[in-house]
Tab-separated table of C-alpha atoms and ligand atoms in Angstrom:
chain	number	residue	atom	x	y	z
X	937	MET	CA	80.962	118.021	57.235
X	938	SER	CA	78.007	120.465	57.101
X	939	ARG	CA	76.142	120.851	53.854
X	940	LEU	CA	76.243	124.324	52.315
X	941	ALA	CA	72.917	126.086	51.717
X	942	VAL	CA	72.696	129.368	49.806
X	943	VAL	CA	69.602	131.411	50.648
X	944	CYS	CA	69.006	134.361	48.317
X	945	GLY	CA	66.811	136.899	50.064
X	946	GLY	CA	67.894	135.440	53.407
X	947	SER	CA	68.188	138.764	55.215
X	948	ARG	CA	64.473	139.156	55.962
X	949	GLY	CA	61.063	137.493	55.902
X	950	ILE	CA	60.649	134.006	54.469
X	951	GLY	CA	64.323	133.667	53.500
X	952	LYS	CA	65.433	134.525	57.025
X	953	ALA	CA	63.058	131.946	58.522
X	954	VAL	CA	64.318	129.325	56.042
X	955	SER	CA	67.939	130.201	56.913
X	956	ARG	CA	67.182	129.732	60.587
X	957	LEU	CA	65.583	126.339	59.971
X	958	LEU	CA	68.446	125.113	57.780
X	959	ALA	CA	71.021	126.248	60.366
X	960	GLU	CA	69.083	124.400	63.082
X	961	ARG	CA	69.227	121.288	60.872
X	962	GLY	CA	73.028	121.567	60.721
X	963	CYS	CA	73.638	123.333	57.402
X	964	ARG	CA	76.279	125.965	56.854
X	965	LEU	CA	74.553	129.053	55.432
X	966	ALA	CA	75.536	131.592	52.769
X	967	VAL	CA	72.970	134.364	53.215
X	968	VAL	CA	72.584	136.632	50.183
X	969	SER	CA	70.797	139.975	49.844
X	970	ARG	CA	71.519	143.465	48.482
X	971	ASN	CA	71.934	144.879	51.972
X	972	GLU	CA	75.058	143.220	53.398
X	973	ASP	CA	74.500	144.546	56.936
X	974	ALA	CA	71.050	142.941	57.005
X	975	ALA	CA	72.494	139.659	55.679
X	976	ARG	CA	75.194	139.847	58.389
X	977	ALA	CA	72.540	140.427	61.057
X	978	THR	CA	70.767	137.249	59.920
X	979	VAL	CA	74.052	135.339	59.976
X	980	SER	CA	74.815	136.427	63.530
X	981	SER	CA	71.337	135.313	64.651
X	982	LEU	CA	71.782	131.747	63.333
X	983	SER	CA	72.668	128.737	65.431
X	984	GLY	CA	75.998	127.076	64.629
X	985	ALA	CA	79.125	128.657	63.248
X	986	ASP	CA	80.830	129.512	59.956
X	987	HIS	CA	77.818	131.082	58.262
X	988	VAL	CA	78.667	133.824	55.773
X	989	ALA	CA	76.857	136.915	54.435
X	990	PHE	CA	77.099	138.164	50.852
X	991	SER	CA	75.876	141.328	49.222
X	992	CYS	CA	74.486	140.657	45.744
X	993	ASP	CA	71.690	141.950	43.549
X	994	VAL	CA	70.271	138.776	41.990
X	995	SER	CA	68.943	140.706	38.990
X	996	LYS	CA	72.514	141.559	37.889
X	997	GLU	CA	74.242	138.783	35.966
X	998	GLN	CA	77.840	139.760	36.718
X	999	GLU	CA	77.188	140.243	40.443
X	1000	VAL	CA	75.511	136.837	40.615
X	1001	GLN	CA	78.339	135.131	38.746
X	1002	LYS	CA	81.013	136.746	40.925
X	1003	THR	CA	79.149	136.053	44.179
X	1004	PHE	CA	78.605	132.365	43.409
X	1005	GLU	CA	82.249	131.956	42.358
X	1006	THR	CA	83.299	133.483	45.698
X	1007	ILE	CA	80.848	131.264	47.604
X	1008	GLN	CA	82.238	128.153	45.959
X	1009	LYS	CA	85.852	129.246	46.472
X	1010	THR	CA	85.446	130.191	50.133
X	1011	CYS	CA	82.715	127.803	51.331
X	1012	GLY	CA	82.884	124.801	48.962
X	1013	ASN	CA	80.254	123.099	46.811
X	1014	ILE	CA	76.609	124.064	47.150
X	1015	SER	CA	74.111	121.434	48.314
X	1016	TYR	CA	70.986	123.584	48.567
X	1017	LEU	CA	69.810	126.788	46.896
X	1018	VAL	CA	66.710	128.647	48.106
X	1019	ASN	CA	65.497	131.512	45.932
X	1020	ALA	CA	63.504	133.759	48.270
X	1021	ALA	CA	64.724	137.118	46.914
X	1022	GLY	CA	61.708	138.953	45.597
X	1023	ILE	CA	59.911	142.261	45.350
X	1024	ASN	CA	56.355	143.414	44.784
X	1025	ARG	CA	55.055	146.600	43.136
X	1026	ASP	CA	51.325	146.157	43.522
X	1027	ALA	CA	49.244	148.361	41.181
X	1028	LEU	CA	46.640	148.023	38.459
X	1029	LEU	CA	48.341	147.464	35.100
X	1030	LEU	CA	47.298	150.876	33.778
X	1031	ARG	CA	49.114	152.482	36.703
X	1032	THR	CA	52.186	150.236	36.585
X	1033	LYS	CA	55.278	152.022	35.308
X	1034	PRO	CA	57.396	150.148	32.727
X	1035	GLU	CA	60.429	150.460	35.037
X	1036	ASP	CA	58.473	148.633	37.759
X	1037	MET	CA	57.605	145.867	35.262
X	1038	VAL	CA	61.303	145.500	34.458
X	1039	ALA	CA	62.287	145.476	38.141
X	1040	LEU	CA	59.681	142.790	38.956
X	1041	LEU	CA	60.677	140.510	36.098
X	1042	HIS	CA	64.395	141.054	36.587
X	1043	THR	CA	64.322	140.336	40.329
X	1044	ASN	CA	61.651	137.659	40.661
X	1045	LEU	CA	62.123	135.724	37.409
X	1046	LEU	CA	65.482	136.523	35.821
X	1047	GLY	CA	67.152	136.674	39.261
X	1048	THR	CA	66.091	133.101	40.024
X	1049	MET	CA	67.233	131.907	36.586
X	1050	LEU	CA	70.631	133.531	37.109
X	1051	THR	CA	71.214	132.104	40.591
X	1052	CYS	CA	70.132	128.597	39.496
X	1053	ARG	CA	72.492	128.800	36.528
X	1054	ALA	CA	75.342	130.038	38.705
X	1055	ALA	CA	74.809	127.347	41.371
X	1056	LEU	CA	74.225	124.300	39.175
X	1057	ARG	CA	77.816	123.541	38.200
X	1058	SER	CA	78.781	123.448	41.873
X	1059	MET	CA	75.703	121.343	42.750
X	1060	LEU	CA	76.747	118.674	40.246
X	1061	HIS	CA	79.561	117.822	42.682
X	1062	THR	CA	77.292	117.185	45.682
X	1063	GLN	CA	75.030	114.207	46.319
X	1064	GLY	CA	71.289	114.879	46.656
X	1065	ALA	CA	71.413	118.606	45.894
X	1066	ALA	CA	68.157	120.566	45.800
X	1067	ILE	CA	66.802	123.921	44.656
X	1068	VAL	CA	63.659	125.526	46.057
X	1069	ASN	CA	62.198	128.525	44.237
X	1070	ILE	CA	59.579	130.645	45.987
X	1071	GLY	CA	56.613	131.323	43.716
X	1072	SER	CA	53.247	132.528	44.914
X	1073	VAL	CA	49.647	131.420	44.958
X	1074	VAL	CA	48.882	134.447	42.744
X	1075	GLY	CA	51.132	132.978	40.035
X	1076	LEU	CA	48.646	130.119	39.847
X	1077	LYS	CA	45.378	131.982	40.466
X	1078	GLY	CA	46.041	135.600	39.437
X	1079	ASN	CA	45.065	138.679	41.435
X	1080	ALA	CA	43.860	142.137	40.433
X	1081	GLY	CA	46.588	144.674	41.129
X	1082	GLN	CA	49.338	142.069	40.790
X	1083	SER	CA	49.358	141.228	37.073
X	1084	VAL	CA	53.105	141.706	36.540
X	1085	TYR	CA	54.043	140.163	39.916
X	1086	SER	CA	51.750	137.198	39.068
X	1087	ALA	CA	53.382	136.872	35.642
X	1088	SER	CA	56.832	136.744	37.253
X	1089	LYS	CA	55.653	133.981	39.605
X	1090	ALA	CA	53.805	132.040	36.857
X	1091	GLY	CA	57.024	132.219	34.814
X	1092	LEU	CA	58.872	130.685	37.750
X	1093	GLU	CA	56.544	127.699	37.664
X	1094	GLY	CA	57.382	126.870	34.021
X	1095	PHE	CA	61.048	127.527	34.675
X	1096	THR	CA	61.101	125.271	37.742
X	1097	ARG	CA	59.242	122.384	36.071
X	1098	SER	CA	61.564	122.516	33.042
X	1099	LEU	CA	64.769	122.787	35.067
X	1100	ALA	CA	63.629	119.857	37.231
X	1101	LYS	CA	63.436	117.767	34.044
X	1102	GLU	CA	66.860	118.980	32.876
X	1103	VAL	CA	68.739	118.032	36.040
X	1104	ALA	CA	66.800	115.074	37.501
X	1105	SER	CA	69.246	112.659	35.854
X	1106	ARG	CA	72.024	114.356	37.886
X	1107	ASN	CA	70.037	113.695	41.082
X	1108	ILE	CA	69.280	117.399	41.655
X	1109	LYS	CA	65.727	118.169	42.794
X	1110	VAL	CA	64.097	121.449	41.733
X	1111	ASN	CA	60.806	122.476	43.327
X	1112	LEU	CA	58.586	125.525	43.591
X	1113	LEU	CA	56.763	126.590	46.749
X	1114	ALA	CA	53.740	128.790	46.148
X	1115	PRO	CA	52.825	130.360	49.508
X	1116	GLY	CA	49.699	132.311	50.299
X	1117	PHE	CA	49.787	135.335	52.580
X	1118	ILE	CA	52.689	135.404	55.046
X	1119	ARG	CA	53.253	138.337	57.337
X	1120	THR	CA	56.601	139.919	56.327
X	1121	ASP	CA	57.878	143.338	55.248
X	1122	MET	CA	56.441	142.596	51.786
X	1123	THR	CA	52.878	142.312	53.078
X	1124	ALA	CA	53.138	144.918	55.848
X	1125	GLY	CA	51.044	147.415	53.844
X	1126	LEU	CA	48.255	144.984	52.919
X	1127	LYS	CA	44.806	145.140	54.444
X	1128	GLU	CA	43.152	141.879	55.430
X	1129	GLU	CA	40.141	142.508	53.164
X	1130	ASP	CA	42.490	142.747	50.132
X	1131	GLY	CA	43.145	139.027	50.182
X	1132	VAL	CA	40.452	137.434	52.269
X	1133	ARG	CA	37.737	137.407	49.590
X	1134	SER	CA	39.234	134.391	47.785
X	1135	ILE	CA	39.420	132.291	50.976
X	1136	PRO	CA	36.425	129.992	51.580
X	1137	MET	CA	36.715	130.375	55.397
X	1138	GLY	CA	36.615	134.155	54.986
X	1139	ARG	CA	39.675	134.699	57.172
X	1140	PHE	CA	43.460	134.357	57.134
X	1141	GLU	CA	45.244	131.856	59.258
X	1142	PHE	CA	48.502	133.690	59.759
X	1143	LEU	CA	51.703	131.726	59.617
X	1144	SER	CA	54.367	134.292	60.372
X	1145	ALA	CA	57.807	134.004	58.795
X	1146	GLU	CA	59.161	133.209	62.247
X	1147	GLY	CA	57.158	130.002	62.026
X	1148	CYS	CA	54.480	130.555	64.684
X	1149	LYS	CA	50.878	130.214	63.804
X	1150	GLU	CA	48.824	133.261	64.633
X	1151	ALA	CA	45.250	132.181	64.053
X	1152	ARG	CA	42.721	135.009	64.061
E	865	NAP	P1	60.636	140.421	52.201
E	865	NAP	O1	60.390	140.268	53.641
E	865	NAP	O2	60.409	141.740	51.537
E	865	NAP	O3	62.129	139.909	51.889
E	865	NAP	C1	62.639	139.955	50.585
E	865	NAP	C2	64.064	139.481	50.590
E	865	NAP	O4	64.568	139.517	49.248
E	865	NAP	C3	64.983	140.369	51.429
E	865	NAP	O5	65.983	139.575	52.023
E	865	NAP	C4	65.611	141.290	50.375
E	865	NAP	O6	66.837	141.806	50.847
E	865	NAP	C5	65.769	140.294	49.211
E	865	NAP	N1	65.859	140.933	47.891
E	865	NAP	C6	64.950	141.709	47.262
E	865	NAP	N2	65.400	142.091	46.067
E	865	NAP	C7	66.632	141.530	45.916
E	865	NAP	C8	67.622	141.546	44.892
E	865	NAP	N3	67.443	142.226	43.743
E	865	NAP	N4	68.770	140.860	45.080
E	865	NAP	C9	68.986	140.171	46.233
E	865	NAP	N5	68.089	140.112	47.243
E	865	NAP	C10	66.934	140.787	47.087
E	865	NAP	O7	59.733	139.393	51.346
E	865	NAP	P2	59.116	137.970	51.752
E	865	NAP	O8	57.687	138.174	52.068
E	865	NAP	O9	60.007	137.248	52.681
E	865	NAP	O10	59.157	137.259	50.306
E	865	NAP	C11	60.125	136.287	49.940
E	865	NAP	C12	59.664	135.619	48.649
E	865	NAP	O11	58.402	134.975	48.873
E	865	NAP	C13	59.423	136.609	47.512
E	865	NAP	O12	59.817	136.016	46.285
E	865	NAP	C14	57.924	136.803	47.519
E	865	NAP	O13	57.448	137.175	46.247
E	865	NAP	C15	57.455	135.424	47.927
E	865	NAP	N6	56.112	135.366	48.529
E	865	NAP	C16	55.805	136.084	49.654
E	865	NAP	C17	54.525	135.990	50.181
E	865	NAP	C18	54.117	136.739	51.425
E	865	NAP	O14	52.900	136.727	51.732
E	865	NAP	N7	55.014	137.377	52.150
E	865	NAP	C19	53.555	135.164	49.572
E	865	NAP	C20	53.924	134.454	48.435
E	865	NAP	C21	55.198	134.545	47.924
E	865	NAP	P3	67.440	143.213	50.315
E	865	NAP	O15	66.309	144.186	50.272
E	865	NAP	O16	68.532	143.547	51.288
E	865	NAP	O17	67.998	142.905	48.967
């Protein structure tokens, strides 16, 4: 029987590419995002059958709880959870509105905590379950104009390391991926010179979310 993978933020960008890869490897996918039509569009583009789309705002505890209960009831126990739901609100701190700070922390950090918590009970029933949280290189290195976004991603690192220690004895792996620049909707507005200064080669090597390398 296929293993069930839940990809939060699977409707676009990195999450969509991950969903595609997992489907190609034989997983059954539950694709989660706020926009259900977009999640459905991803589902219909995947290879294999029986994938399902769910509308859920990961920053809202009750929605997350209800969605994961429905996933378990209708699709079975969860083997893999990928947390790729995220937002950015790039601005210098002095220009960052408090409501944007709340949105960043609630989506990027609290959202991941909530989905991990909601999925874990189900994962205890599957062998070799795994969680992958998507951090960012700026959570490790910092970046002007991204202080709150960086804080949300740095928080994910501590969360991921601690959770990995909590559940290792149950044979559940928890890891963080910290990507650099990937061309998606999130980075569509960025200029190359915004990020290139910290790169020793002085240029990006684009790896698009569709998985093809676009060297420049
Ligand atoms: P993206 O193309 O903007 O996609 C974001 C995804 O998250 C969409 O599916 C979106 O769907 C979903 N999402 C956003 N808020 C949500 C919420 N509250 N509840 C549920 N789903 C939500 O972004 P991306 O570039 O693929 O980024 C994915 C992750 O990688 C993010 O955590 C981002 O911080 C991280 N990252 C990206 C880069 C990069 O260069 N692109 C680099 C490092 C890290 P809906 O809008 O329909 O909800």
